[in-house]
Amino acid sequence: MDGPGPLGLSDADFWTDPRRTRDAVQQPYMQANKEALIYDAPREVVPGARQTLPTQVLRVATFATLSAKPFRSTAIVVGVDLERNYVKAAIAVRPSPRESDPSTPIESGPPPEGVQGAMGAETFTIDLRERLELPWEPGSVLARLIVLDDVSEPRLIRLVPSAGFLDPEVEKTRLAERAKTNVPTLRPPPDGPGVSFLRDKNSPPLPEVGKPGLTLSAPRVFALDADQPCMLRGSFRLPILKKHIVPQTPVPKAGTEEIYAQLAPRVRLGEPMATGVIPITLVATGSSIADPLIWRLIVPTYDRLDASSDGALVTGAFALDARTLEGFDVLEQTFFLYAFSGEEMAGPLVIGLTRK
């Protein structure tokens, strides 16, 4: 991801001539009648020197696809702040005052007669800073573009400090503050309806040993008027941050008081104490309303850990009733559900919502 991007643009091109390579890149796809969703971004941005973060999309597809998945109303951007493991998502193209709000139902129709199989191409420039309201400070963002069930390759963007004096003591303090133990409570709460954080026979398989990843499962079709839960399950093997490790001490240490209080009643009943937590963010975009829904989970691991386990791969699982997620069951539509944590992504998991 550190080399030239898929559009072959220099970092400066994104501000000066982002369509410079369009014809050369799209021509092979057009000639081969091959669809492509290409997303590119500058590799390094100096916030002190720039006020925007332009990223570039080139989409090559049949007119049938372009009509069935209109970009302006179905495309979303997702950015992961890798230092904080925090995920943001938004409609990719901000509607103009003359356009409908992205939260209104998507309207699409058949392409003009006789051109269904013909190829077309379109390009868009997306200011990622504006769309995701990114903090304009040094850090790393892993960005992806999603059009319902189509996902671009990720692009790593580094926000780097401007050249000049860097106070080493200030930097040392900043890094120490970020590394300080701060273990959030589990989300959803472990006593919620259908919630479980222990693996069982219904859990999806863990990712391959030694490789980070996420796996998801849910009903392919679910009736909203059914008197039963819509069980969403996940398994993971993911790196843990040092500050998210729970010291196994009789008395909670600073930064772990809340999770100790949350889990203490269950530990007294014989359940294990979590040894750490992993943030996992669910992002769903729908066939009728693409404006993304974001649900943030904090999931425990019970693997054996110690304070030197920073970055170690840990395993765990979760299960919950998707109907408890705000906005999930308000409309009959097909959801394309993705899960993000750090550099890892799972999905799309397709869930069709209907009524009997």
mmCIF file of N, CA and C in Angstrom, residues 150-248:
data_model
loop_
_atom_site.group_PDB
_atom_site.id
_atom_site.type_symbol
_atom_site.label_atom_id
_atom_site.label_comp_id
_atom_site.label_asym_id
_atom_site.label_seq_id
_atom_site.Cartn_x
_atom_site.Cartn_y
_atom_site.Cartn_z
ATOM 1 N N ASP A 150 -19.872 -4.003 -3.509
ATOM 2 C CA ASP A 150 -18.578 -3.819 -4.176
ATOM 3 C C ASP A 150 -17.662 -3.018 -3.254
ATOM 4 N N VAL A 151 -16.438 -3.498 -3.084
ATOM 5 C CA VAL A 151 -15.497 -2.858 -2.169
ATOM 6 C C VAL A 151 -14.181 -2.606 -2.887
ATOM 7 N N SER A 152 -13.651 -1.408 -2.750
ATOM 8 C CA SER A 152 -12.346 -1.101 -3.334
ATOM 9 C C SER A 152 -11.236 -1.683 -2.479
ATOM 10 N N GLU A 153 -10.043 -1.717 -3.042
ATOM 11 C CA GLU A 153 -8.861 -2.017 -2.243
ATOM 12 C C GLU A 153 -8.621 -0.855 -1.270
ATOM 13 N N PRO A 154 -8.099 -1.147 -0.065
ATOM 14 C CA PRO A 154 -7.866 -0.061 0.901
ATOM 15 C C PRO A 154 -6.687 0.813 0.487
ATOM 16 N N ARG A 155 -6.749 2.058 0.907
ATOM 17 C CA ARG A 155 -5.637 2.985 0.671
ATOM 18 C C ARG A 155 -5.193 3.566 2.009
ATOM 19 N N LEU A 156 -3.886 3.474 2.282
ATOM 20 C CA LEU A 156 -3.324 3.995 3.517
ATOM 21 C C LEU A 156 -2.866 5.437 3.287
ATOM 22 N N ILE A 157 -3.359 6.327 4.130
ATOM 23 C CA ILE A 157 -3.033 7.755 4.039
ATOM 24 C C ILE A 157 -2.361 8.161 5.345
ATOM 25 N N ARG A 158 -1.163 8.713 5.237
ATOM 26 C CA ARG A 158 -0.449 9.171 6.428
ATOM 27 C C ARG A 158 -0.546 10.686 6.523
ATOM 28 N N LEU A 159 -1.034 11.161 7.642
ATOM 29 C CA LEU A 159 -1.032 12.594 7.930
ATOM 30 C C LEU A 159 0.226 12.862 8.733
ATOM 31 N N VAL A 160 1.160 13.593 8.141
ATOM 32 C CA VAL A 160 2.484 13.745 8.737
ATOM 33 C C VAL A 160 2.699 15.180 9.200
ATOM 34 N N PRO A 161 3.456 15.373 10.280
ATOM 35 C CA PRO A 161 3.719 16.731 10.752
ATOM 36 C C PRO A 161 4.603 17.478 9.764
ATOM 37 N N SER A 162 4.451 18.780 9.732
ATOM 38 C CA SER A 162 5.279 19.605 8.857
ATOM 39 C C SER A 162 6.705 19.631 9.390
ATOM 40 N N ALA A 163 7.631 19.850 8.466
ATOM 41 C CA ALA A 163 9.042 19.934 8.864
ATOM 42 C C ALA A 163 9.231 21.126 9.797
ATOM 43 N N GLY A 164 10.064 20.967 10.756
ATOM 44 C CA GLY A 164 10.289 22.045 11.708
ATOM 45 C C GLY A 164 10.592 21.474 13.075
ATOM 46 N N PHE A 165 10.542 22.326 14.062
ATOM 47 C CA PHE A 165 10.905 21.904 15.409
ATOM 48 C C PHE A 165 9.855 20.967 15.982
ATOM 49 N N LEU A 166 10.306 19.844 16.526
ATOM 50 C CA LEU A 166 9.427 18.899 17.199
ATOM 51 C C LEU A 166 9.937 18.708 18.619
ATOM 52 N N ASP A 167 9.143 19.140 19.581
ATOM 53 C CA ASP A 167 9.548 19.065 20.982
ATOM 54 C C ASP A 167 9.519 17.601 21.429
ATOM 55 N N PRO A 168 10.680 17.015 21.725
ATOM 56 C CA PRO A 168 10.706 15.592 22.074
ATOM 57 C C PRO A 168 9.944 15.283 23.353
ATOM 58 N N GLU A 169 9.918 16.217 24.294
ATOM 59 C CA GLU A 169 9.196 15.974 25.547
ATOM 60 C C GLU A 169 7.689 15.976 25.326
ATOM 61 N N VAL A 170 7.234 16.862 24.452
ATOM 62 C CA VAL A 170 5.803 16.889 24.122
ATOM 63 C C VAL A 170 5.400 15.588 23.433
ATOM 64 N N GLU A 171 6.233 15.129 22.492
ATOM 65 C CA GLU A 171 5.945 13.889 21.779
ATOM 66 C C GLU A 171 5.967 12.704 22.745
ATOM 67 N N LYS A 172 6.915 12.699 23.658
ATOM 68 C CA LYS A 172 7.013 11.615 24.646
ATOM 69 C C LYS A 172 5.759 11.578 25.519
ATOM 70 N N THR A 173 5.284 12.731 25.933
ATOM 71 C CA THR A 173 4.081 12.808 26.764
ATOM 72 C C THR A 173 2.855 12.342 25.985
ATOM 73 N N ARG A 174 2.773 12.750 24.730
ATOM 74 C CA ARG A 174 1.634 12.369 23.896
ATOM 75 C C ARG A 174 1.569 10.848 23.727
ATOM 76 N N LEU A 175 2.717 10.223 23.450
ATOM 77 C CA LEU A 175 2.748 8.776 23.257
ATOM 78 C C LEU A 175 2.432 8.037 24.552
ATOM 79 N N ALA A 176 2.927 8.553 25.665
ATOM 80 C CA ALA A 176 2.651 7.918 26.958
ATOM 81 C C ALA A 176 1.168 7.990 27.292
ATOM 82 N N GLU A 177 0.544 9.098 26.958
ATOM 83 C CA GLU A 177 -0.885 9.262 27.238
ATOM 84 C C GLU A 177 -1.712 8.274 26.416
ATOM 85 N N ARG A 178 -1.318 8.071 25.173
ATOM 86 C CA ARG A 178 -2.054 7.140 24.313
ATOM 87 C C ARG A 178 -1.869 5.690 24.760
ATOM 88 N N ALA A 179 -0.711 5.398 25.370
ATOM 89 C CA ALA A 179 -0.435 4.023 25.796
ATOM 90 C C ALA A 179 -1.005 3.705 27.179
ATOM 91 N N LYS A 180 -1.495 4.725 27.880
ATOM 92 C CA LYS A 180 -1.994 4.526 29.238
ATOM 93 C C LYS A 180 -3.198 3.594 29.231
ATOM 94 N N THR A 181 -3.233 2.662 30.180
ATOM 95 C CA THR A 181 -4.331 1.700 30.261
ATOM 96 C C THR A 181 -5.674 2.415 30.308
ATOM 97 N N ASN A 182 -6.552 2.037 29.382
ATOM 98 C CA ASN A 182 -7.887 2.630 29.308
ATOM 99 C C ASN A 182 -8.795 1.593 28.662
ATOM 100 N N VAL A 183 -9.369 0.732 29.489
ATOM 101 C CA VAL A 183 -10.169 -0.383 28.986
ATOM 102 C C VAL A 183 -11.650 -0.016 29.056
ATOM 103 N N PRO A 184 -12.307 0.199 27.918
ATOM 104 C CA PRO A 184 -13.738 0.547 27.955
ATOM 105 C C PRO A 184 -14.585 -0.657 28.349
ATOM 106 N N THR A 185 -15.795 -0.393 28.782
ATOM 107 C CA THR A 185 -16.719 -1.474 29.137
ATOM 108 C C THR A 185 -17.218 -2.173 27.878
ATOM 109 N N LEU A 186 -17.693 -3.410 28.065
ATOM 110 C CA LEU A 186 -18.158 -4.195 26.930
ATOM 111 C C LEU A 186 -19.414 -3.576 26.319
ATOM 112 N N ARG A 187 -19.493 -3.661 25.012
ATOM 113 C CA ARG A 187 -20.635 -3.132 24.274
ATOM 114 C C ARG A 187 -20.988 -4.088 23.150
ATOM 115 N N PRO A 188 -22.244 -4.614 23.125
ATOM 116 C CA PRO A 188 -23.337 -4.341 24.048
ATOM 117 C C PRO A 188 -23.066 -4.944 25.414
ATOM 118 N N PRO A 189 -23.789 -4.504 26.447
ATOM 119 C CA PRO A 189 -23.583 -5.070 27.783
ATOM 120 C C PRO A 189 -23.801 -6.582 27.770
ATOM 121 N N PRO A 190 -23.031 -7.319 28.541
ATOM 122 C CA PRO A 190 -23.116 -8.781 28.490
ATOM 123 C C PRO A 190 -24.452 -9.353 28.939
ATOM 124 N N ASP A 191 -25.285 -8.543 29.639
ATOM 125 C CA ASP A 191 -26.593 -9.037 30.060
ATOM 126 C C ASP A 191 -27.699 -8.610 29.094
ATOM 127 N N GLY A 192 -27.338 -8.100 27.904
ATOM 128 C CA GLY A 192 -28.327 -7.700 26.925
ATOM 129 C C GLY A 192 -28.998 -8.897 26.262
ATOM 130 N N PRO A 193 -30.135 -8.678 25.575
ATOM 131 C CA PRO A 193 -30.878 -9.785 24.954
ATOM 132 C C PRO A 193 -30.064 -10.488 23.872
ATOM 133 N N GLY A 194 -29.876 -11.773 24.068
ATOM 134 C CA GLY A 194 -29.169 -12.579 23.074
ATOM 135 C C GLY A 194 -27.678 -12.397 23.057
ATOM 136 N N VAL A 195 -27.123 -11.587 23.967
ATOM 137 C CA VAL A 195 -25.694 -11.260 23.930
ATOM 138 C C VAL A 195 -24.865 -12.397 24.537
ATOM 139 N N SER A 196 -23.819 -12.776 23.843
ATOM 140 C CA SER A 196 -22.850 -13.731 24.369
ATOM 141 C C SER A 196 -21.480 -13.373 23.809
ATOM 142 N N PHE A 197 -20.470 -13.546 24.648
ATOM 143 C CA PHE A 197 -19.101 -13.310 24.210
ATOM 144 C C PHE A 197 -18.259 -14.583 24.313
ATOM 145 N N LEU A 198 -18.930 -15.733 24.398
ATOM 146 C CA LEU A 198 -18.234 -17.006 24.462
ATOM 147 C C LEU A 198 -18.492 -17.800 23.191
ATOM 148 N N ARG A 199 -17.461 -18.459 22.681
ATOM 149 C CA ARG A 199 -17.631 -19.254 21.470
ATOM 150 C C ARG A 199 -18.494 -20.477 21.761
ATOM 151 N N ASP A 200 -19.338 -20.839 20.788
ATOM 152 C CA ASP A 200 -20.124 -22.067 20.892
ATOM 153 C C ASP A 200 -20.249 -22.674 19.504
ATOM 154 N N LYS A 201 -21.075 -23.711 19.373
ATOM 155 C CA LYS A 201 -21.178 -24.436 18.110
ATOM 156 C C LYS A 201 -21.740 -23.580 16.979
ATOM 157 N N ASN A 202 -22.415 -22.483 17.315
ATOM 158 C CA ASN A 202 -22.992 -21.615 16.286
ATOM 159 C C ASN A 202 -22.056 -20.486 15.854
ATOM 160 N N SER A 203 -20.948 -20.325 16.549
ATOM 161 C CA SER A 203 -20.011 -19.252 16.192
ATOM 162 C C SER A 203 -19.375 -19.541 14.835
ATOM 163 N N PRO A 204 -19.183 -18.521 13.999
ATOM 164 C CA PRO A 204 -18.451 -18.750 12.747
ATOM 165 C C PRO A 204 -17.012 -19.133 13.046
ATOM 166 N N PRO A 205 -16.342 -19.785 12.108
ATOM 167 C CA PRO A 205 -14.967 -20.247 12.373
ATOM 168 C C PRO A 205 -14.008 -19.095 12.616
ATOM 169 N N LEU A 206 -13.014 -19.356 13.441
ATOM 170 C CA LEU A 206 -11.948 -18.373 13.656
ATOM 171 C C LEU A 206 -11.104 -18.247 12.394
ATOM 172 N N PRO A 207 -10.545 -17.081 12.139
ATOM 173 C CA PRO A 207 -9.578 -16.949 11.040
ATOM 174 C C PRO A 207 -8.395 -17.888 11.245
ATOM 175 N N GLU A 208 -7.683 -18.151 10.181
ATOM 176 C CA GLU A 208 -6.553 -19.074 10.209
ATOM 177 C C GLU A 208 -5.539 -18.678 11.277
ATOM 178 N N VAL A 209 -4.973 -19.682 11.936
ATOM 179 C CA VAL A 209 -3.997 -19.448 13.000
ATOM 180 C C VAL A 209 -2.831 -18.607 12.460
ATOM 181 N N GLY A 210 -2.466 -17.585 13.217
ATOM 182 C CA GLY A 210 -1.345 -16.742 12.835
ATOM 183 C C GLY A 210 -1.699 -15.605 11.902
ATOM 184 N N LYS A 211 -2.966 -15.554 11.453
ATOM 185 C CA LYS A 211 -3.379 -14.502 10.526
ATOM 186 C C LYS A 211 -4.541 -13.712 11.131
ATOM 187 N N PRO A 212 -4.436 -12.389 11.158
ATOM 188 C CA PRO A 212 -5.533 -11.593 11.714
ATOM 189 C C PRO A 212 -6.742 -11.615 10.783
ATOM 190 N N GLY A 213 -7.916 -11.458 11.359
ATOM 191 C CA GLY A 213 -9.114 -11.415 10.535
ATOM 192 C C GLY A 213 -10.374 -11.480 11.376
ATOM 193 N N LEU A 214 -11.513 -11.339 10.669
ATOM 194 C CA LEU A 214 -12.840 -11.380 11.267
ATOM 195 C C LEU A 214 -13.718 -12.285 10.416
ATOM 196 N N THR A 215 -14.651 -12.989 11.038
ATOM 197 C CA THR A 215 -15.658 -13.748 10.302
ATOM 198 C C THR A 215 -17.029 -13.419 10.882
ATOM 199 N N LEU A 216 -18.053 -13.431 10.029
ATOM 200 C CA LEU A 216 -19.406 -13.051 10.430
ATOM 201 C C LEU A 216 -20.403 -14.074 9.931
ATOM 202 N N SER A 217 -21.547 -14.175 10.623
ATOM 203 C CA SER A 217 -22.661 -14.987 10.138
ATOM 204 C C SER A 217 -23.967 -14.388 10.633
ATOM 205 N N ALA A 218 -25.018 -14.570 9.856
ATOM 206 C CA ALA A 218 -26.362 -14.091 10.189
ATOM 207 C C ALA A 218 -27.329 -14.744 9.218
ATOM 208 N N PRO A 219 -28.625 -14.731 9.496
ATOM 209 C CA PRO A 219 -29.594 -15.262 8.525
ATOM 210 C C PRO A 219 -29.506 -14.504 7.209
ATOM 211 N N ARG A 220 -29.572 -15.242 6.102
ATOM 212 C CA ARG A 220 -29.541 -14.573 4.793
ATOM 213 C C ARG A 220 -30.808 -13.761 4.564
ATOM 214 N N VAL A 221 -31.955 -14.287 5.012
ATOM 215 C CA VAL A 221 -33.232 -13.572 4.922
ATOM 216 C C VAL A 221 -33.885 -13.629 6.294
ATOM 217 N N PHE A 222 -34.413 -12.496 6.743
ATOM 218 C CA PHE A 222 -35.036 -12.443 8.064
ATOM 219 C C PHE A 222 -36.358 -11.693 7.971
ATOM 220 N N ALA A 223 -37.404 -12.280 8.549
ATOM 221 C CA ALA A 223 -38.732 -11.654 8.559
ATOM 222 C C ALA A 223 -38.846 -10.719 9.757
ATOM 223 N N LEU A 224 -39.094 -9.439 9.490
ATOM 224 C CA LEU A 224 -39.149 -8.447 10.554
ATOM 225 C C LEU A 224 -40.319 -8.677 11.501
ATOM 226 N N ASP A 225 -41.373 -9.334 11.011
ATOM 227 C CA ASP A 225 -42.528 -9.575 11.875
ATOM 228 C C ASP A 225 -42.469 -10.957 12.520
ATOM 229 N N ALA A 226 -41.321 -11.619 12.431
ATOM 230 C CA ALA A 226 -41.154 -12.903 13.112
ATOM 231 C C ALA A 226 -40.901 -12.662 14.594
ATOM 232 N N ASP A 227 -41.441 -13.528 15.420
ATOM 233 C CA ASP A 227 -41.264 -13.391 16.859
ATOM 234 C C ASP A 227 -40.019 -14.163 17.291
ATOM 235 N N GLN A 228 -38.860 -13.698 16.795
ATOM 236 C CA GLN A 228 -37.602 -14.358 17.123
ATOM 237 C C GLN A 228 -36.458 -13.383 16.879
ATOM 238 N N PRO A 229 -35.305 -13.624 17.487
ATOM 239 C CA PRO A 229 -34.170 -12.725 17.269
ATOM 240 C C PRO A 229 -33.506 -12.971 15.918
ATOM 241 N N CYS A 230 -32.842 -11.955 15.431
ATOM 242 C CA CYS A 230 -32.007 -12.078 14.225
ATOM 243 C C CYS A 230 -30.560 -12.137 14.723
ATOM 244 N N MET A 231 -30.043 -13.342 14.895
ATOM 245 C CA MET A 231 -28.753 -13.508 15.558
ATOM 246 C C MET A 231 -27.590 -13.207 14.601
ATOM 247 N N LEU A 232 -26.811 -12.219 14.997
ATOM 248 C CA LEU A 232 -25.578 -11.842 14.296
ATOM 249 C C LEU A 232 -24.416 -12.345 15.131
ATOM 250 N N ARG A 233 -23.534 -13.112 14.495
ATOM 251 C CA ARG A 233 -22.414 -13.716 15.220
ATOM 252 C C ARG A 233 -21.096 -13.367 14.528
ATOM 253 N N GLY A 234 -20.055 -13.301 15.328
ATOM 254 C CA GLY A 234 -18.740 -13.021 14.781
ATOM 255 C C GLY A 234 -17.652 -13.724 15.565
ATOM 256 N N SER A 235 -16.551 -14.000 14.900
ATOM 257 C CA SER A 235 -15.346 -14.527 15.533
ATOM 258 C C SER A 235 -14.165 -13.702 15.036
ATOM 259 N N PHE A 236 -13.116 -13.623 15.835
ATOM 260 C CA PHE A 236 -11.992 -12.780 15.424
ATOM 261 C C PHE A 236 -10.675 -13.325 15.933
ATOM 262 N N ARG A 237 -9.632 -12.970 15.220
ATOM 263 C CA ARG A 237 -8.239 -13.117 15.640
ATOM 264 C C ARG A 237 -7.580 -11.782 15.272
ATOM 265 N N LEU A 238 -7.356 -10.922 16.278
ATOM 266 C CA LEU A 238 -6.973 -9.549 16.016
ATOM 267 C C LEU A 238 -5.882 -9.094 16.990
ATOM 268 N N PRO A 239 -5.066 -8.113 16.571
ATOM 269 C CA PRO A 239 -4.036 -7.581 17.476
ATOM 270 C C PRO A 239 -4.665 -6.714 18.562
ATOM 271 N N ILE A 240 -4.148 -6.831 19.763
ATOM 272 C CA ILE A 240 -4.677 -6.054 20.882
ATOM 273 C C ILE A 240 -3.702 -4.930 21.223
ATOM 274 N N LEU A 241 -4.244 -3.785 21.569
ATOM 275 C CA LEU A 241 -3.422 -2.667 22.023
ATOM 276 C C LEU A 241 -3.092 -2.846 23.507
ATOM 277 N N LYS A 242 -1.899 -2.438 23.874
ATOM 278 C CA LYS A 242 -1.471 -2.573 25.267
ATOM 279 C C LYS A 242 -2.454 -1.919 26.226
ATOM 280 N N LYS A 243 -2.990 -0.763 25.852
ATOM 281 C CA LYS A 243 -3.882 -0.040 26.757
ATOM 282 C C LYS A 243 -5.224 -0.736 26.935
ATOM 283 N N HIS A 244 -5.506 -1.751 26.094
ATOM 284 C CA HIS A 244 -6.765 -2.487 26.201
ATOM 285 C C HIS A 244 -6.603 -3.829 26.906
ATOM 286 N N ILE A 245 -5.442 -4.074 27.525
ATOM 287 C CA ILE A 245 -5.207 -5.303 28.283
ATOM 288 C C ILE A 245 -5.666 -5.076 29.729
ATOM 289 N N VAL A 246 -6.423 -6.034 30.264
ATOM 290 C CA VAL A 246 -6.927 -5.936 31.632
ATOM 291 C C VAL A 246 -5.961 -6.655 32.576
ATOM 292 N N PRO A 247 -5.254 -5.939 33.454
ATOM 293 C CA PRO A 247 -4.371 -6.610 34.420
ATOM 294 C C PRO A 247 -5.185 -7.542 35.330
ATOM 295 N N GLN A 248 -4.708 -8.759 35.506
ATOM 296 C CA GLN A 248 -5.437 -9.736 36.324
ATOM 297 C C GLN A 248 -5.034 -9.576 37.794
#
